[in-house]
Amino acid sequence: MVRFENVGLRYGLGPEVLRDISFELAAGSFHFLTGLSGAGKSSLLSLLYLSRRPSRGLITLLDRDLATIRRTELPALRRRIGVVFQDFRLLDHLSALDNVALPLRVAGAREDQVRAHVIELLTWVGLGDHLHAKPATLSGGQKQRVAIARAVITRPRLLLADEPTGNVDDKIAVRLLHLFEELNRMGTTVIIATHNTGLVARSHHPELRLEGGDLTRHARRGAA
Amino acid sequence: MVRFENVGLRYGLGPEVLRDISFELAAGSFHFLTGLSGAGKSSLLSLLYLSRRPSRGLITLLDRDLATIRRTELPALRRRIGVVFQDFRLLDHLSALDNVALPLRVAGAREDQVRAHVIELLTWVGLGDHLHAKPATLSGGQKQRVAIARAVITRPRLLLADEPTGNVDDKIAVRLLHLFEELNRMGTTVIIATHNTGLVARSHHPELRLEGGDLTRHARRGAA
Amino acid sequence: MRQRLAGLARRDLALARSDRRSYVPGIVAVLVFLATLALVLALTLAGAAGRFQAGLSGTLTVEIPVPAGGQAGEARLARALEVLRQTPGIAAADPLSREHIAGLLEPWLGKFAGLEDLPLPQLIDVRLAPGATVDLAALGARLETAAPGTNVDDHRRWLVSLQRLARLAVGLAVLIVVLVAAAAAAAVAFATRAGLSVHHDAVDLLHLIGAEDRYIARQFAHEALILAFKGGLAGLVAAVAILAAIAFAATRLDAVPLPAFGLTGGDIALVAALPLAAAAIATVTAWRTTMRALARMV
Amino acid sequence: MRQRLAGLARRDLALARSDRRSYVPGIVAVLVFLATLALVLALTLAGAAGRFQAGLSGTLTVEIPVPAGGQAGEARLARALEVLRQTPGIAAADPLSREHIAGLLEPWLGKFAGLEDLPLPQLIDVRLAPGATVDLAALGARLETAAPGTNVDDHRRWLVSLQRLARLAVGLAVLIVVLVAAAAAAAVAFATRAGLSVHHDAVDLLHLIGAEDRYIARQFAHEALILAFKGGLAGLVAAVAILAAIAFAATRLDAVPLPAFGLTGGDIALVAALPLAAAAIATVTAWRTTMRALARMV
Ligand SMILES: Nc1ncnc2c1ncn2[C@@H]1O[C@H](COP(=O)(O)OP(=O)(O)OP(=O)(O)O)[C@@H](O)[C@H]1O
Ligand SMILES: Nc1ncnc2c1ncn2[C@@H]1O[C@H](COP(=O)(O)OP(=O)(O)OP(=O)(O)O)[C@@H](O)[C@H]1O
Ligand SMILES: [Mg+2]
Ligand SMILES: [Mg+2]
């Protein structure tokens, strides 16, 4: 599903943020990605959602070698990946509903199917009363939930969530974790970057820890 | 220092987000502001940093009745208030250093004093290596720390921090809490809105809890 | 179909809002204004030249100069008329009156008292039978023997310069229209590139969500189409207003505006198509610019 | 001082970046271009009128018409000259030669063979002593008795229409400059409001941080100053290039460009000040627009 071989990443002439990272994630697995602030979690995820190419090394994703992929193939590949960005990246002038509907519309879904589906999901994350609110009128946690809904609306094969619970209370955090686990049960491979040690501790999923540019794997409670 | 009397707030024609809130905070006090996502924490803070006027009720701040204040008096008052916004609100085209220096420059500080002071503070929050980085090249937690540095650089009389530890790991969170406590010891009144129950639990400061538009006060470990 | 239309009008990018400060409508308005004026004036000139040419081409003018050696003017005129009327293909030959000739000269000589006493040349207006051709060389030779010094003018010089003028006007108009089209394309390309940089983050997000370049380019093209069409329409309306005012002033009070410029239905269609052409150019330019710029992104 | 300058040039708002797509420099360039042309042409016209007037105002022309009753022309001329030379205040009175007069008429009559035989009026060029005034009515009466039909022309008609023309040109130029200034102010005000809405979030942040309106307005004013000055300079350069080309073409190859327009140092300073004026207008407009808009914010 995801394979890194000796991957390194540096920005411009700076030091390597990631160095010599190798790992492999099975399809349908669920991992936390942890590390101190500035360790490179978001950078690693950006390699996975094809926003950046590594400075060196090989990445295989959804059975495709990213080094050889052509530009015209990117959209199809990206549509199978859902991303919750750390800073949400909602479009300011679109309502919550339109923001969440975006990946469906971009993929050419029929409008009548889009609406019902989006409303259901937004209601599930507790935003049934804010369907037509613009991001500027939403609270921090509400924006975060819109971002999460947008990432999962297409039931992607791979879900990447960057600090998806930084702005919500513990109750909602647990609820969102359940959402991710539900998707995971249906076959989605999930990677969640987080500082929320409580969340990581409460679950049984393995942890990928970034430290000084190196990645180490930590199993928990006997899970793979 | 801060006094609310029957304060209510609604957005447009919507329901009251805050209703009939009355409380008083002593100068030099330290409070957490908690509540579920969407409870109105950020809204309450926005009343305090003079971005919004209440729909009803009276607010007294730094010995000024906000209802009678004139526009020309606002800048002077605002300079005595430091704010960490939930979404940081850094200026994209300014470096970390210039972002943090902004409140000093706006207040007309001398350039030679600004620089040393800003560099010292940024180093203290762990960004000594990123003085000249633009926000777009900073990690989530790094941006948050720049936002915090900008809020405290002027040693404000009143510090309002909205979810200031949502994007940093626990170690940095504790360090930042120490920073706030240090300021508090020197006389700054501090209010921190947060979901981080661990942070609240670890400290001995009283908690203001927002629920359904109402505010209740919870002391902890025998503190005021 | 509704689905498709919704797709075409999609505005994920807040282009419209940021383009309130766009200079595209203004520039396109000015350009279409200029193009309309140029085109109408050129078409008018070409039309007038065509009609004038049609009026001239069946006529000749014979000039009998001021007598040099004292030969009686009247006798020479009569002999010339006789020759002309005997020539097959000539339908009529009428001498112009002395007053008529003096009137033709007046703009050059001014009205002065000595005019009556000036010796004037004599002119004969000749109309050919429809479709007839006349051998000018032979006619000239016969007139020379009948009345020495006689001069036959078939207006060819006039016709040639009229044609040259009309061709020049049309050429200039075409040049102006081409320049205008190029300027419009450049303005739209510039605005599109600026828009891409302003909306860089949103464009980037759409890419990451799996949008194809076409999906994004369509929005820029759609926006350019609307802006250019609005501007073009404004420019056309302004130009037509000015032309109507000119036509009105020229014919005082009893004129229907456009026919005064003698435009045909085809001409009017051509002019009315300018805003559409501007919109088309803008759309294609914005599309191409966006596609090319996006291809350079990751 | 360095401190103050740094404050003036502060750019917390990314105005410069977003204003790469600003239409302000373009519009100001066109406006200054027009204003420069208008001003230079008006100043040239006014200068020429002034010089021409200075040349005419010490002179008279006496015209003795074509003899009506066969009286000898030469005798009438001699008598008129005598009268003139005896009149105090007249410094010189010289008859113009027949060739000179024919030359004056030629543009109107054309060069035709009969010209030598035409009877022509006679003209006397009269120069007054510096500062002297002559009673034209009395002079006219005396000339009438000496040579009946004689006509004294003090060029007043010319002078009046010259003055009227010069005043009209200057008035038009002033009008154009005023319109241009108004248009520039409107464009800058519009751009500033657009900029305020684009940078609303940053402006809001500066307010919350304790910035006074002046701090923010200064940045908009500074940006407007730079954009307008750049545009104005471009417009001035373009206009000067065009004028130099015209001057060069007019005087062929042996001319220094600007003096051909007869501008004084003051005129040139006035024209060169146009970009500065544009920058000043833009700065004040941006400042006022920003201050007024900010006063409406919380
Ligand atoms: N676009 C960029 N250009 C240059 N440097 C960058 C860029 N993005 C990130 N960095 C740097 O790379 C390092 C890792 O950043 P990254 O965002 O991956 O950290 P992170 O683990 O996500 O941290 P956080 O938990 O605070 O979000 C940081 O030092 C950051 O300053
Ligand atoms: N500008 C606005 N216009 C309209 N409604 C708003 C606006 N800002 C906030 N709201 C609404 O007011 C309510 C309270 O929002 P607020 O941001 O104060 O919550 P919060 O307690 O800070 O939540 P969070 O913990 O998620 O940040 C929410 O329902 C939100 O949608
Ligand atoms: Mg990160
Ligand atoms: Mg909030």
mmCIF file with all atom_site columns, N, CA and C in Angstrom, chain B residues 4 26 33 54 82-83 102 108 110 124 141 152 158 166 193 216 223:
data_model
loop_
_atom_site.group_PDB
_atom_site.id
_atom_site.type_symbol
_atom_site.label_atom_id
_atom_site.label_alt_id
_atom_site.label_comp_id
_atom_site.label_asym_id
_atom_site.label_entity_id
_atom_site.label_seq_id
_atom_site.pdbx_PDB_ins_code
_atom_site.Cartn_x
_atom_site.Cartn_y
_atom_site.Cartn_z
_atom_site.occupancy
_atom_site.B_iso_or_equiv
_atom_site.pdbx_formal_charge
_atom_site.auth_seq_id
_atom_site.auth_comp_id
_atom_site.auth_asym_id
_atom_site.auth_atom_id
_atom_site.pdbx_PDB_model_num
ATOM 1  N N  . PHE B 1 4   ? -17.924 41.425 33.559 1.00 0.00 ? 4   PHE B N  1
ATOM 2  C CA . PHE B 1 4   ? -19.064 41.251 32.651 1.00 0.00 ? 4   PHE B CA 1
ATOM 3  C C  . PHE B 1 4   ? -20.332 41.384 33.479 1.00 0.00 ? 4   PHE B C  1
ATOM 4  N N  . ALA B 1 26  ? -10.155 39.299 38.980 1.00 0.00 ? 26  ALA B N  1
ATOM 5  C CA . ALA B 1 26  ? -9.262  40.224 39.664 1.00 0.00 ? 26  ALA B CA 1
ATOM 6  C C  . ALA B 1 26  ? -8.011  40.460 38.836 1.00 0.00 ? 26  ALA B C  1
ATOM 7  N N  . LEU B 1 33  ? -10.447 28.929 30.328 1.00 0.00 ? 33  LEU B N  1
ATOM 8  C CA . LEU B 1 33  ? -11.811 29.041 29.819 1.00 0.00 ? 33  LEU B CA 1
ATOM 9  C C  . LEU B 1 33  ? -12.071 27.760 29.032 1.00 0.00 ? 33  LEU B C  1
ATOM 10 N N  . PRO B 1 54  ? -20.787 43.528 22.559 1.00 0.00 ? 54  PRO B N  1
ATOM 11 C CA . PRO B 1 54  ? -21.844 42.599 22.969 1.00 0.00 ? 54  PRO B CA 1
ATOM 12 C C  . PRO B 1 54  ? -23.202 43.077 22.474 1.00 0.00 ? 54  PRO B C  1
ATOM 13 N N  . GLY B 1 82  ? -2.736  41.378 25.015 1.00 0.00 ? 82  GLY B N  1
ATOM 14 C CA . GLY B 1 82  ? -2.070  40.477 24.081 1.00 0.00 ? 82  GLY B CA 1
ATOM 15 C C  . GLY B 1 82  ? -3.005  39.338 23.727 1.00 0.00 ? 82  GLY B C  1
ATOM 16 N N  . VAL B 1 83  ? -3.053  38.967 22.433 1.00 0.00 ? 83  VAL B N  1
ATOM 17 C CA . VAL B 1 83  ? -3.979  37.923 22.020 1.00 0.00 ? 83  VAL B CA 1
ATOM 18 C C  . VAL B 1 83  ? -3.263  36.839 21.216 1.00 0.00 ? 83  VAL B C  1
ATOM 19 N N  . LEU B 1 102 ? 5.848   43.079 15.270 1.00 0.00 ? 102 LEU B N  1
ATOM 20 C CA . LEU B 1 102 ? 4.763   43.963 14.836 1.00 0.00 ? 102 LEU B CA 1
ATOM 21 C C  . LEU B 1 102 ? 4.144   44.798 15.964 1.00 0.00 ? 102 LEU B C  1
ATOM 22 N N  . GLY B 1 108 ? 5.341   52.030 18.082 1.00 0.00 ? 108 GLY B N  1
ATOM 23 C CA . GLY B 1 108 ? 6.374   53.037 17.860 1.00 0.00 ? 108 GLY B CA 1
ATOM 24 C C  . GLY B 1 108 ? 7.668   52.792 18.620 1.00 0.00 ? 108 GLY B C  1
ATOM 25 N N  . ARG B 1 110 ? 11.571  51.740 19.460 1.00 0.00 ? 110 ARG B N  1
ATOM 26 C CA . ARG B 1 110 ? 12.790  52.007 18.687 1.00 0.00 ? 110 ARG B CA 1
ATOM 27 C C  . ARG B 1 110 ? 13.344  50.704 18.121 1.00 0.00 ? 110 ARG B C  1
ATOM 28 N N  . TRP B 1 124 ? 13.656  31.597 23.028 1.00 0.00 ? 124 TRP B N  1
ATOM 29 C CA . TRP B 1 124 ? 13.111  30.963 24.217 1.00 0.00 ? 124 TRP B CA 1
ATOM 30 C C  . TRP B 1 124 ? 12.011  29.949 23.877 1.00 0.00 ? 124 TRP B C  1
ATOM 31 N N  . GLY B 1 141 ? 3.097   23.689 14.830 1.00 0.00 ? 141 GLY B N  1
ATOM 32 C CA . GLY B 1 141 ? 3.462   24.078 16.186 1.00 0.00 ? 141 GLY B CA 1
ATOM 33 C C  . GLY B 1 141 ? 4.374   25.292 16.197 1.00 0.00 ? 141 GLY B C  1
ATOM 34 N N  . VAL B 1 152 ? 2.876   38.015 23.615 1.00 0.00 ? 152 VAL B N  1
ATOM 35 C CA . VAL B 1 152 ? 3.485   38.356 24.908 1.00 0.00 ? 152 VAL B CA 1
ATOM 36 C C  . VAL B 1 152 ? 4.627   39.351 24.791 1.00 0.00 ? 152 VAL B C  1
ATOM 37 N N  . LEU B 1 158 ? -3.191  42.335 29.972 1.00 0.00 ? 158 LEU B N  1
ATOM 38 C CA . LEU B 1 158 ? -4.180  41.261 29.884 1.00 0.00 ? 158 LEU B CA 1
ATOM 39 C C  . LEU B 1 158 ? -3.771  40.345 28.743 1.00 0.00 ? 158 LEU B C  1
ATOM 40 N N  . GLY B 1 166 ? -2.841  23.721 20.930 1.00 0.00 ? 166 GLY B N  1
ATOM 41 C CA . GLY B 1 166 ? -3.506  22.728 20.085 1.00 0.00 ? 166 GLY B CA 1
ATOM 42 C C  . GLY B 1 166 ? -2.573  22.049 19.106 1.00 0.00 ? 166 GLY B C  1
ATOM 43 N N  . ALA B 1 193 ? -8.222  29.925 26.791 1.00 0.00 ? 193 ALA B N  1
ATOM 44 C CA . ALA B 1 193 ? -9.292  29.037 26.337 1.00 0.00 ? 193 ALA B CA 1
ATOM 45 C C  . ALA B 1 193 ? -8.638  27.762 25.824 1.00 0.00 ? 193 ALA B C  1
ATOM 46 N N  . THR B 1 216 ? -19.932 29.101 34.207 1.00 0.00 ? 216 THR B N  1
ATOM 47 C CA . THR B 1 216 ? -19.825 28.730 35.626 1.00 0.00 ? 216 THR B CA 1
ATOM 48 C C  . THR B 1 216 ? -18.360 28.704 36.008 1.00 0.00 ? 216 THR B C  1
ATOM 49 N N  . ALA B 1 223 ? -7.183  26.921 45.052 1.00 0.00 ? 223 ALA B N  1
ATOM 50 C CA . ALA B 1 223 ? -6.790  28.247 44.572 1.00 0.00 ? 223 ALA B CA 1
ATOM 51 C C  . ALA B 1 223 ? -8.029  29.128 44.413 1.00 0.00 ? 223 ALA B C  1
#
